[in-house]
Every structure is written in C-alpha cells, then in structure tokens.
XYZ file of N, CA, C and O in Angstrom:
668
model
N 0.169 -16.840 47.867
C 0.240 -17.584 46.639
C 1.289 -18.689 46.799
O 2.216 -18.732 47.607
N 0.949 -19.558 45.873
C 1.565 -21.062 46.848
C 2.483 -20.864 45.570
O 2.190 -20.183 44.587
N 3.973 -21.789 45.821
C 4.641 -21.947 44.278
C 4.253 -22.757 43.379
O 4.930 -22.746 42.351
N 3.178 -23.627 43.430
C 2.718 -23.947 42.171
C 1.722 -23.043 41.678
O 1.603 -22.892 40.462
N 1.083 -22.501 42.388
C 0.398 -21.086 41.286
C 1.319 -20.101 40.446
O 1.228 -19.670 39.296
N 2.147 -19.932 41.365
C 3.694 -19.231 40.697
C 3.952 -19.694 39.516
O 3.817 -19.035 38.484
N 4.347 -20.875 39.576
C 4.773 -22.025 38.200
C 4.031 -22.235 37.436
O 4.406 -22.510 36.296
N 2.663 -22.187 37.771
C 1.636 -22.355 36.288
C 1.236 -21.178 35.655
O 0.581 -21.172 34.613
N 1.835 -19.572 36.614
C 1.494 -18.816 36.284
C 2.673 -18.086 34.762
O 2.544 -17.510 33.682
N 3.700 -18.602 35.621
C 4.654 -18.505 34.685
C 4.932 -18.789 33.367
O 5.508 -18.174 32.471
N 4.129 -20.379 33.494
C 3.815 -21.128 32.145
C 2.939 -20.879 31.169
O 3.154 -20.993 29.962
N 1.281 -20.309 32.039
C 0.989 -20.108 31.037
C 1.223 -18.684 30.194
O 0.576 -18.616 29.148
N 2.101 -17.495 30.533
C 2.387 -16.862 30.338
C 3.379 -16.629 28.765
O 3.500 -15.992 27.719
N 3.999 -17.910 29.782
C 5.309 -18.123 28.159
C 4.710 -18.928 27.377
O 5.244 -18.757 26.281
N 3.784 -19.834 27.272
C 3.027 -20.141 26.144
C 1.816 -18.983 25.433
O 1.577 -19.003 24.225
N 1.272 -18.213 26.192
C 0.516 -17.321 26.036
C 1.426 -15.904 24.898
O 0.955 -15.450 23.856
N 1.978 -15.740 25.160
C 2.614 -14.733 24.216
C 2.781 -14.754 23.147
O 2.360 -14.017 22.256
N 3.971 -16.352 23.111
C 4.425 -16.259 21.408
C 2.745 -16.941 20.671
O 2.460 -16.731 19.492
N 1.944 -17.626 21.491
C 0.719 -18.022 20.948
C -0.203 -16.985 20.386
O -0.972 -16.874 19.431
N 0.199 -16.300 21.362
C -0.727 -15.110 20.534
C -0.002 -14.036 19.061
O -0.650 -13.194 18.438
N 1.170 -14.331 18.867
C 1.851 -13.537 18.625
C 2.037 -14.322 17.085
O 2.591 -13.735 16.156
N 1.604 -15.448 16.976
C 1.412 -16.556 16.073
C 0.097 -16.364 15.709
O -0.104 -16.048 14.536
N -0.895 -16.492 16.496
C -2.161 -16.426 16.089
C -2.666 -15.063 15.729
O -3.873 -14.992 15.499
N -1.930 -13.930 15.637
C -2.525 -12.733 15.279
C -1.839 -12.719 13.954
O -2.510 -12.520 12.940
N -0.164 -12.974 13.869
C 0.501 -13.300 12.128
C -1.023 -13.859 11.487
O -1.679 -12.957 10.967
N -1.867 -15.692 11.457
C -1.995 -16.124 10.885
C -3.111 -15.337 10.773
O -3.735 -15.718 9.783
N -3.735 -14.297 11.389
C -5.039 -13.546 11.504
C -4.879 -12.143 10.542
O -5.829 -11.517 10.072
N -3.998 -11.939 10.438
C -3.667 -10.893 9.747
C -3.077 -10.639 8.562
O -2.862 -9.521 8.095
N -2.687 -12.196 7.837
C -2.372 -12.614 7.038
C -3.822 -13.073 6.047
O -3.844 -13.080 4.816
N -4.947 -13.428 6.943
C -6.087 -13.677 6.359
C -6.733 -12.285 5.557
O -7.161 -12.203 4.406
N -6.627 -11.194 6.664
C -7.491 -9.960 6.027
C -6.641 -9.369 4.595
O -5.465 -9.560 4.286
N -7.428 -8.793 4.059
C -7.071 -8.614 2.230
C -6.053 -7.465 2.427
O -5.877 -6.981 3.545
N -5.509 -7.113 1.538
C -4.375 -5.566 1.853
C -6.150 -5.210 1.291
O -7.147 -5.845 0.947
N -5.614 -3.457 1.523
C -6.776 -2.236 0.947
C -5.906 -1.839 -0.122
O -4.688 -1.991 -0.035
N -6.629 -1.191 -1.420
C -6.113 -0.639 -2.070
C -6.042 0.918 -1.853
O -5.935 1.479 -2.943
N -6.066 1.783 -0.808
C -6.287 2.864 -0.647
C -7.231 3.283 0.251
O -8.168 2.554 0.578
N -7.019 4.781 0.834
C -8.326 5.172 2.107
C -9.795 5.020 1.515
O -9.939 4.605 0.365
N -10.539 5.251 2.058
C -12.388 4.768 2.116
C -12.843 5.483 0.783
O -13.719 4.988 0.074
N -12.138 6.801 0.441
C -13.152 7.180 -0.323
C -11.966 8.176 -1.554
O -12.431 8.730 -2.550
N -10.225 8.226 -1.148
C -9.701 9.606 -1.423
C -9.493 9.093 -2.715
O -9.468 9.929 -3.618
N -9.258 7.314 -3.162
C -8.621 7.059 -4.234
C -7.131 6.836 -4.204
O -6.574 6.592 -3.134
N -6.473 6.909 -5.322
C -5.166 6.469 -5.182
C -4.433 7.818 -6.380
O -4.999 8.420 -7.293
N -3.201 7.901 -5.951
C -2.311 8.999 -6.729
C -2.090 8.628 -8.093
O -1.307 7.685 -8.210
N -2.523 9.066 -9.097
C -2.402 8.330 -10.431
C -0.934 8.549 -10.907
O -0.721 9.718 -11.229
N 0.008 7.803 -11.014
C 1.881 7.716 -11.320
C 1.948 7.135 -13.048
O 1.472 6.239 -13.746
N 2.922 8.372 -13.162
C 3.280 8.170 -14.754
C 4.256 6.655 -14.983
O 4.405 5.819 -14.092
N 4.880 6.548 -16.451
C 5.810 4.715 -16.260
C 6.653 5.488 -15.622
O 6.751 4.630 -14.745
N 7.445 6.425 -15.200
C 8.322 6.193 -14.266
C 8.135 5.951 -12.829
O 9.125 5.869 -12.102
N 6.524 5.789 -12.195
C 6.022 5.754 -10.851
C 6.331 7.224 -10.134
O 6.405 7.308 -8.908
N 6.490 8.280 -10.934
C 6.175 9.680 -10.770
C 4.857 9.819 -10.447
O 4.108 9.094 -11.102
N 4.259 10.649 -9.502
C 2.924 11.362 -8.737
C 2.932 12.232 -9.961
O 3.832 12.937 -10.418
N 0.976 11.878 -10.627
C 0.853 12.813 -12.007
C -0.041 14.176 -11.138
O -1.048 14.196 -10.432
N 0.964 15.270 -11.642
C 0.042 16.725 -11.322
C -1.000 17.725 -12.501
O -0.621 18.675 -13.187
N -1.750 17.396 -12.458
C -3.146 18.077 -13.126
C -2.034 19.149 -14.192
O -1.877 19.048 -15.409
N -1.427 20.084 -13.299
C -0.823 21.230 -14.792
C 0.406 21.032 -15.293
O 0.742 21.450 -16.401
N 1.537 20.055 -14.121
C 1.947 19.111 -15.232
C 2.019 18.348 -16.418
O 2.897 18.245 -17.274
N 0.744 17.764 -16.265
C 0.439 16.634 -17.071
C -0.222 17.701 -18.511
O 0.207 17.780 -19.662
N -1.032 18.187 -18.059
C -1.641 19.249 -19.378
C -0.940 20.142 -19.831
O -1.437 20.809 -20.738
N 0.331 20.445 -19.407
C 1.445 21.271 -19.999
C 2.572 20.152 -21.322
O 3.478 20.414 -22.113
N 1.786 18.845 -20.891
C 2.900 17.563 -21.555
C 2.031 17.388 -22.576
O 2.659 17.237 -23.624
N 0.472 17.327 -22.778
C -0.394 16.408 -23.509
C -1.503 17.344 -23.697
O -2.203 17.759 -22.772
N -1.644 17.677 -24.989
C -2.684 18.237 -25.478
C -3.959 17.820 -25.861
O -4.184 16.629 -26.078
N -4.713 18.579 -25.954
C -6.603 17.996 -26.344
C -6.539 16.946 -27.143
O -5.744 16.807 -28.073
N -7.604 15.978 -26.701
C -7.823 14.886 -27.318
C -6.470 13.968 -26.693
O -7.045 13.017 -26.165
N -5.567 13.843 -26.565
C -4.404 12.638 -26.240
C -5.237 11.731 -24.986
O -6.030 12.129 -24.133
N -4.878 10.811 -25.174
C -5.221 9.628 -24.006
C -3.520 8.750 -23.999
O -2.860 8.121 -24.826
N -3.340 9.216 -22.389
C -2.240 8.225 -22.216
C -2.070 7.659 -21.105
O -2.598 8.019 -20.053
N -0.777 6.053 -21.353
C -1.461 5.855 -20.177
C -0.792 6.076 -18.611
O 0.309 6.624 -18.657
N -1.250 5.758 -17.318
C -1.108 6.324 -16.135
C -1.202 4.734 -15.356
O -1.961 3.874 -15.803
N -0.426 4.519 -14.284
C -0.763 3.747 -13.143
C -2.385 4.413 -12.434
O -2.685 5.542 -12.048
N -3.104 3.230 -12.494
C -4.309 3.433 -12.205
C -4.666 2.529 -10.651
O -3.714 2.299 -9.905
N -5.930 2.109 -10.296
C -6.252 1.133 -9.315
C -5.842 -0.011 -9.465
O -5.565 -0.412 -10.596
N -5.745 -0.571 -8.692
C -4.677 -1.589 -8.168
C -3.598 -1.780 -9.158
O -3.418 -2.824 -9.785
N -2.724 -0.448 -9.281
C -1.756 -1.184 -10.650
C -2.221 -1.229 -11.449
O -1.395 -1.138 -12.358
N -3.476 -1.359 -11.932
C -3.778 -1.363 -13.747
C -3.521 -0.141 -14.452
O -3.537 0.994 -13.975
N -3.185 -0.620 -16.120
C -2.545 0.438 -17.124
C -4.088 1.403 -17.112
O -5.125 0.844 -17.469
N -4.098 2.569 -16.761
C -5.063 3.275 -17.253
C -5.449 4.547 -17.815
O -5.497 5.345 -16.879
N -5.685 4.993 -18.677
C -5.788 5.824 -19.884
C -6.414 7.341 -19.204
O -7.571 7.318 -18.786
N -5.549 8.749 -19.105
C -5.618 9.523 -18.567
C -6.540 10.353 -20.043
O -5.973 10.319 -21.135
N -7.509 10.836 -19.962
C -7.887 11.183 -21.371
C -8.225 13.292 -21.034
O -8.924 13.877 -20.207
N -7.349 13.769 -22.110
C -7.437 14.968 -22.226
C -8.825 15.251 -23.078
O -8.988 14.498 -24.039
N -9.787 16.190 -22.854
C -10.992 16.688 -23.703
C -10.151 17.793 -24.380
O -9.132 18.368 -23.997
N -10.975 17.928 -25.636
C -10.833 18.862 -26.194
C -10.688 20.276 -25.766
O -10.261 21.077 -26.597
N -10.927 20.593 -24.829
C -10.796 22.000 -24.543
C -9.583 22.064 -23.408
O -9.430 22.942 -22.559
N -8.770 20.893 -23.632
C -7.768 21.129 -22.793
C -7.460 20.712 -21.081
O -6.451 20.827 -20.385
N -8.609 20.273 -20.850
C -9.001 19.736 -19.264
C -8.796 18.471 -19.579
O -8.677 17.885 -20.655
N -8.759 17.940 -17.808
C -8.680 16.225 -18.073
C -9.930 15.960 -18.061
O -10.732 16.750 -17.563
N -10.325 14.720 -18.646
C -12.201 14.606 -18.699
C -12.441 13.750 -16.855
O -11.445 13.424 -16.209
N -13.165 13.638 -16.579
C -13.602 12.909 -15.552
C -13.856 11.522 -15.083
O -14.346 10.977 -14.094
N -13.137 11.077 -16.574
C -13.352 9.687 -16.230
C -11.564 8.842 -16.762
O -11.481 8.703 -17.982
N -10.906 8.583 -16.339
C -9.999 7.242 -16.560
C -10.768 5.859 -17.284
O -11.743 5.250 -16.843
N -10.040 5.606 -18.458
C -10.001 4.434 -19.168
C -9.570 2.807 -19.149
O -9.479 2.296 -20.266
N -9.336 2.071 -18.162
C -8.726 1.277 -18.081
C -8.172 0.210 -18.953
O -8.915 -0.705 -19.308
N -6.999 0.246 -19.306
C -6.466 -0.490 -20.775
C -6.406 -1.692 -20.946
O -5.737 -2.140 -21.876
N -7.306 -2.759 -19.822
C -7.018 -4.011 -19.896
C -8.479 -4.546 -20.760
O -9.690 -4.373 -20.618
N -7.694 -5.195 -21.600
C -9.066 -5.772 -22.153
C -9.925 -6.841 -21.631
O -9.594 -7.855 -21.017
N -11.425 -6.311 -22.088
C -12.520 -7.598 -21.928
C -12.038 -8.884 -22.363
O -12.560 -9.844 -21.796
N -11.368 -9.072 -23.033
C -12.123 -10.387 -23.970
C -10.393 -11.503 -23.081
O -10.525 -12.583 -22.504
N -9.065 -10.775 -23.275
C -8.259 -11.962 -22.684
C -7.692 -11.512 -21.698
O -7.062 -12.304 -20.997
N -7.748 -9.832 -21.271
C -6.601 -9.333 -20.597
C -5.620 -9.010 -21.088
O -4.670 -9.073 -20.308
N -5.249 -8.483 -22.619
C -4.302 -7.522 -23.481
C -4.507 -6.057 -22.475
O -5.431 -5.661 -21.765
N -2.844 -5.387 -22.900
C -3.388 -3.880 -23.112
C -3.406 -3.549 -23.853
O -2.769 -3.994 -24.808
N -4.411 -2.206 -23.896
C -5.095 -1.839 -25.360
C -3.994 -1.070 -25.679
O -3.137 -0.716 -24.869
N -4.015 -0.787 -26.956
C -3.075 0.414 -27.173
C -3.840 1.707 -27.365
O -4.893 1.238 -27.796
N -4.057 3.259 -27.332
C -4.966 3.858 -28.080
C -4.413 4.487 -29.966
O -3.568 5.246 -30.440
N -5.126 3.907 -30.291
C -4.557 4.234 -31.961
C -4.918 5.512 -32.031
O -6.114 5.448 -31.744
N -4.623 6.844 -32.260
C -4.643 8.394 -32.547
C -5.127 8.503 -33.872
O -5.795 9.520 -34.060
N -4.955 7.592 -35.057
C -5.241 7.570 -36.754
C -6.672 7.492 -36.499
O -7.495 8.344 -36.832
N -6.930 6.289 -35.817
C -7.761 5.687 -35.914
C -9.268 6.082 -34.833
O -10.404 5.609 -34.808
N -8.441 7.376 -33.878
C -9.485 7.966 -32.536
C -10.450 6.671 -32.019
O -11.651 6.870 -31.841
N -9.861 5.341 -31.790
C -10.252 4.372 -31.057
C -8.998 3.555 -29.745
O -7.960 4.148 -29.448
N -9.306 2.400 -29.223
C -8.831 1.882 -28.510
C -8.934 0.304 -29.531
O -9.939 -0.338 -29.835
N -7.194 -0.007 -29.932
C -7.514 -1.378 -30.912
C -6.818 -2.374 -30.133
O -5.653 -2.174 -29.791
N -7.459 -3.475 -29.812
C -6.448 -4.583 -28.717
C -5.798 -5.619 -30.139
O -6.426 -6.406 -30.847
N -4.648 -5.321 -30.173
C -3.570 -6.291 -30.798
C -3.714 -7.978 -31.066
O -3.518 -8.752 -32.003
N -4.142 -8.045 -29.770
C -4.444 -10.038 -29.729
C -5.331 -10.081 -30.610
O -4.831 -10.163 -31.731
N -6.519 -10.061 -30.605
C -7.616 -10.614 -31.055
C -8.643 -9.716 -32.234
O -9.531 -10.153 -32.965
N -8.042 -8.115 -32.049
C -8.784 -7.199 -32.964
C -10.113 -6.857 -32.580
O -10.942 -6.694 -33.475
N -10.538 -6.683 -31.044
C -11.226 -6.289 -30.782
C -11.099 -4.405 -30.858
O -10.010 -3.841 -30.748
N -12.264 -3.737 -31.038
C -12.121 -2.417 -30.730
C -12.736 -1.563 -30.095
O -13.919 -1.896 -30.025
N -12.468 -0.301 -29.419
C -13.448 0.294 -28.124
C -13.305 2.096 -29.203
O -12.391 2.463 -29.940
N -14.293 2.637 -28.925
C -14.744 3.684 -29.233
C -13.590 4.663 -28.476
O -12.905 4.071 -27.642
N -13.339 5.912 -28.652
C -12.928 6.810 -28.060
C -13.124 6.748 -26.572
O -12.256 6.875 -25.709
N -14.207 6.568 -26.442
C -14.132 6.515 -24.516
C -14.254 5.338 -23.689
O -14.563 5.221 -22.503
N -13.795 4.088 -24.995
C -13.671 2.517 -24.648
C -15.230 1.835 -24.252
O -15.522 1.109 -23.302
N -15.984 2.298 -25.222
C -17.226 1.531 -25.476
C -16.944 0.227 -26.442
O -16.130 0.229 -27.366
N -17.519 -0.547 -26.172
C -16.379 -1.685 -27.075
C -17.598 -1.336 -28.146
O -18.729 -1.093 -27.725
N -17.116 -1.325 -30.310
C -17.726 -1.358 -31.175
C -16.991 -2.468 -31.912
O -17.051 -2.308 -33.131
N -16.435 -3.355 -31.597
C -16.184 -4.201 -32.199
C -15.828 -5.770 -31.143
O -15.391 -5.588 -30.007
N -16.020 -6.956 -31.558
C -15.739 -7.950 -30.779
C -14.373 -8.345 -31.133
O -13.752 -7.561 -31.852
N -13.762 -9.487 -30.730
C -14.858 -10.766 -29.665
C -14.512 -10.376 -28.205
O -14.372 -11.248 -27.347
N -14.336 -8.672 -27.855
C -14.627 -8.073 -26.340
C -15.868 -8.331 -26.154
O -16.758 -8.070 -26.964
N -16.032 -8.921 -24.952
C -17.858 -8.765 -24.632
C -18.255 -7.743 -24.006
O -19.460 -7.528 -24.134
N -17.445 -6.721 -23.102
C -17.841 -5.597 -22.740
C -16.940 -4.584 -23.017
O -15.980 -4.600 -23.787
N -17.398 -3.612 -22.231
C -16.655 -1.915 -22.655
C -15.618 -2.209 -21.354
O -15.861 -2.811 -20.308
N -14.268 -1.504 -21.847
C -13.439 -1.053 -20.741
C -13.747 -0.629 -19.573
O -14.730 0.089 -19.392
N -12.992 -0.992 -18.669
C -13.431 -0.101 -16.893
C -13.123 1.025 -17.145
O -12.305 1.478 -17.946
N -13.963 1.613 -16.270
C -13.576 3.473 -15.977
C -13.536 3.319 -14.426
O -13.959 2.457 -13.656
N -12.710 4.754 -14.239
C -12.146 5.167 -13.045
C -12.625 6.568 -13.060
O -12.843 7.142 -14.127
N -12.846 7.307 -11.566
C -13.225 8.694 -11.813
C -11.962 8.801 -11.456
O -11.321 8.171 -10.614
N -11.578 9.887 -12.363
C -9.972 10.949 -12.420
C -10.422 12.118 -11.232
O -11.621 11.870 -11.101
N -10.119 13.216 -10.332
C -10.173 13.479 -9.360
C -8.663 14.678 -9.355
O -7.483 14.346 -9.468
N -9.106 15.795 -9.221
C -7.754 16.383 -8.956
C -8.010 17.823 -7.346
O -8.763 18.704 -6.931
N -6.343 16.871 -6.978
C -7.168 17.152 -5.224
C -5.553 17.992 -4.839
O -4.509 17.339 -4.826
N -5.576 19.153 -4.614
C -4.420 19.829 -4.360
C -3.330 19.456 -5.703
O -2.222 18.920 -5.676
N -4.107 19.952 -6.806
C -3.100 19.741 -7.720
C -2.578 18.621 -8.468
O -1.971 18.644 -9.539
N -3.003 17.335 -7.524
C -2.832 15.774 -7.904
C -3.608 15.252 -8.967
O -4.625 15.902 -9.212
N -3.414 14.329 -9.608
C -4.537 13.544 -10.068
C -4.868 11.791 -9.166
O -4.266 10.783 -8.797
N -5.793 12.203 -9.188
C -6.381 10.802 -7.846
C -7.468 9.819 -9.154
O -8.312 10.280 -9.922
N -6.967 8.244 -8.963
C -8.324 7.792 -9.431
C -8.894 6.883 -8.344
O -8.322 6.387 -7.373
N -10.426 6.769 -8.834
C -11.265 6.111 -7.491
C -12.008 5.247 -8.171
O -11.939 5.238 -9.400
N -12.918 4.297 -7.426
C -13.659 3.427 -7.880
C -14.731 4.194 -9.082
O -14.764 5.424 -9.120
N -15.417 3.532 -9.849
C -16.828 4.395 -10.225
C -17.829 3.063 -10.444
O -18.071 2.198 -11.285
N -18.234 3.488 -9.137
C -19.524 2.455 -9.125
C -20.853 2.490 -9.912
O -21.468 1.512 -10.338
N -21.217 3.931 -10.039
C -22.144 4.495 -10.879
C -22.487 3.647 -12.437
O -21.676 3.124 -13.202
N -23.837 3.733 -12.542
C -24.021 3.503 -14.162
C -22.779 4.083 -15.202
O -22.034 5.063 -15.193
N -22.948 3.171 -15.896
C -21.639 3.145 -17.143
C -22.058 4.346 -18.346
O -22.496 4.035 -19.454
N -21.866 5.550 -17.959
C -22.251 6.833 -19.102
C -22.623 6.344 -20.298
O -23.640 6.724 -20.878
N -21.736 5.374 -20.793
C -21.660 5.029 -22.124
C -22.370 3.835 -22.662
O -22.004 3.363 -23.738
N -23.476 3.248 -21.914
C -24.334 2.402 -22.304
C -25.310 2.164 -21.491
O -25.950 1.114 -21.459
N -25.511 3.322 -20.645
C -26.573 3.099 -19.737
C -26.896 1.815 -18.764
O -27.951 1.518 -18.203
N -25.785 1.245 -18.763
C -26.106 0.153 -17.911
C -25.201 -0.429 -16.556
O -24.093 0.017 -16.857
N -25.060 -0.948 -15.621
C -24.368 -0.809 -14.096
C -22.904 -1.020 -14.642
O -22.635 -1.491 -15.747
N -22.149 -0.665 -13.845
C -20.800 -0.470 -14.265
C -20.448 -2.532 -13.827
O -20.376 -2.872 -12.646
N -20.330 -3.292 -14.655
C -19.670 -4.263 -14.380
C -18.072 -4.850 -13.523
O -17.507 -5.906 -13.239
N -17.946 -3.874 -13.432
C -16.564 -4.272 -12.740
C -16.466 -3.280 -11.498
O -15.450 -2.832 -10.966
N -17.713 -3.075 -11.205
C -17.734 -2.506 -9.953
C -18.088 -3.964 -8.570
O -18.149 -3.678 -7.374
C-alpha cells in the first residue's frame, strides 16, 4: 500500500464518521417518538403522575364517579367506575370536540358539561347537546398485574354505532 492510499484512507475515514454521526442525528430526529409498546398501552397516572392501581383506585372512588387520569399521549382522561363497583372498560377522554376545553364531569347533573361554549356529553360522553360536533374519545381501560393501562380503541364507537373518529 503506497502512502497516498494511506492518506486518502485516513481522510476518508475522518470525514466518514462525524458524517455519519450527523446524518443519523438528522435521521432520527425525522422518525415520530411512539407513544408506547405495539399493543400493552400506557400506565394510566393520577394529577400527581402516580401509576393508578385497579384496587387502589376503587378503594378511593365509588360506583358511578368518573375521574380524571393521565391518559394517551398526556390527554385528561376520565377513569369511569360502573355501578357495581368495577372500572367499566372504556376511558373517557376530556378534551372537547368543538374547541379543545376540558370537560368537567358534573355529578348533579350525571353528564359531561364543557364550560366554553355549553356543549354537553351524556354519561359515557355521547355528545347530546352542541355546538360539539362529535362524542368524546374513548380509550380501552385494561388492568394488567394490578395496573390500570389505557390503549388505543379503534373499534366502532359503542355509543353510536359508528367508526371511532379519532382513531
């Protein structure tokens, strides 16, 4: 090997590294974060960013209460107790249709009433009143070693028979 193969070998070496080392930053900066593994969901966390546990949480909040929980990606979302004391299977998501308020859930009133505009959602956030144009997101609630997990729910929307829009 002659010394100019040496020398160009050298060179392109030290340009080759930090180049790549640049071009994988700007490559990896392109792909999206994930919000969680393929299928497990995410740990649903009370406002203090406490991990919520299934007999925890039902030892705090009795039948019928809906409150709310860190949901998917960060959104406020509504952990809803059934009447017989279980969590129901579906998460509420508290952001509204119509501007992006959170809802509050009114207990007098056994609805979901958004403050801005006076739109209102049924008990399980079917919207019955405007100017929301649709029903709240749902999340499937999930309890996996004791945890509560929420996950996407791609499925038809229970509550109006029709594709889940914000899937």
């Amino acid at each position: 090997m002659t010394r100019r193969n040496i020398m160009n070998l050298l060179l392109a070496g030290a340009v080759a590294v930090p180049g790549t080392a640049v071009l994988g930053g700007w490559l990896y900066m392109l792909v999206p974060p994930s919000s969680g593994g393929s299928g497990g969901g995410v740990v649903a966390r009370d406002a203090f960013g406490v991990e919520i546990t299934a007999e925890g949480w039902l030892k705090t909040h009795g039948p019928g209460d809906r409150t709310l929980a860190e949901g998917l990606k960060g959104d406020p979302t509504y952990l809803v107790v059934e009447n017989d004391g279980q969590l129901a299977g579906y998460g509420v998501n508290a952001v509204c249709t119509h501007l992006g308020c959170v809802v509050p859930w009114n207990s007098a009133e056994n609805k979901f009433m958004c403050p801005c505009h006076g739109s209102q959602y049924d008990n399980q956030g079917k919207v019955v009143r405007g100017p929301a144009p649709l029903s709240l997101a749902l999340a499937h609630v999930d309890v996996t070693d004791g945890k509560v997990f929420f996950s996407q729910w791609p499925e038809t929307d229970f509550r109006t028979g029709e594709p889940a829009w914000w899937a």
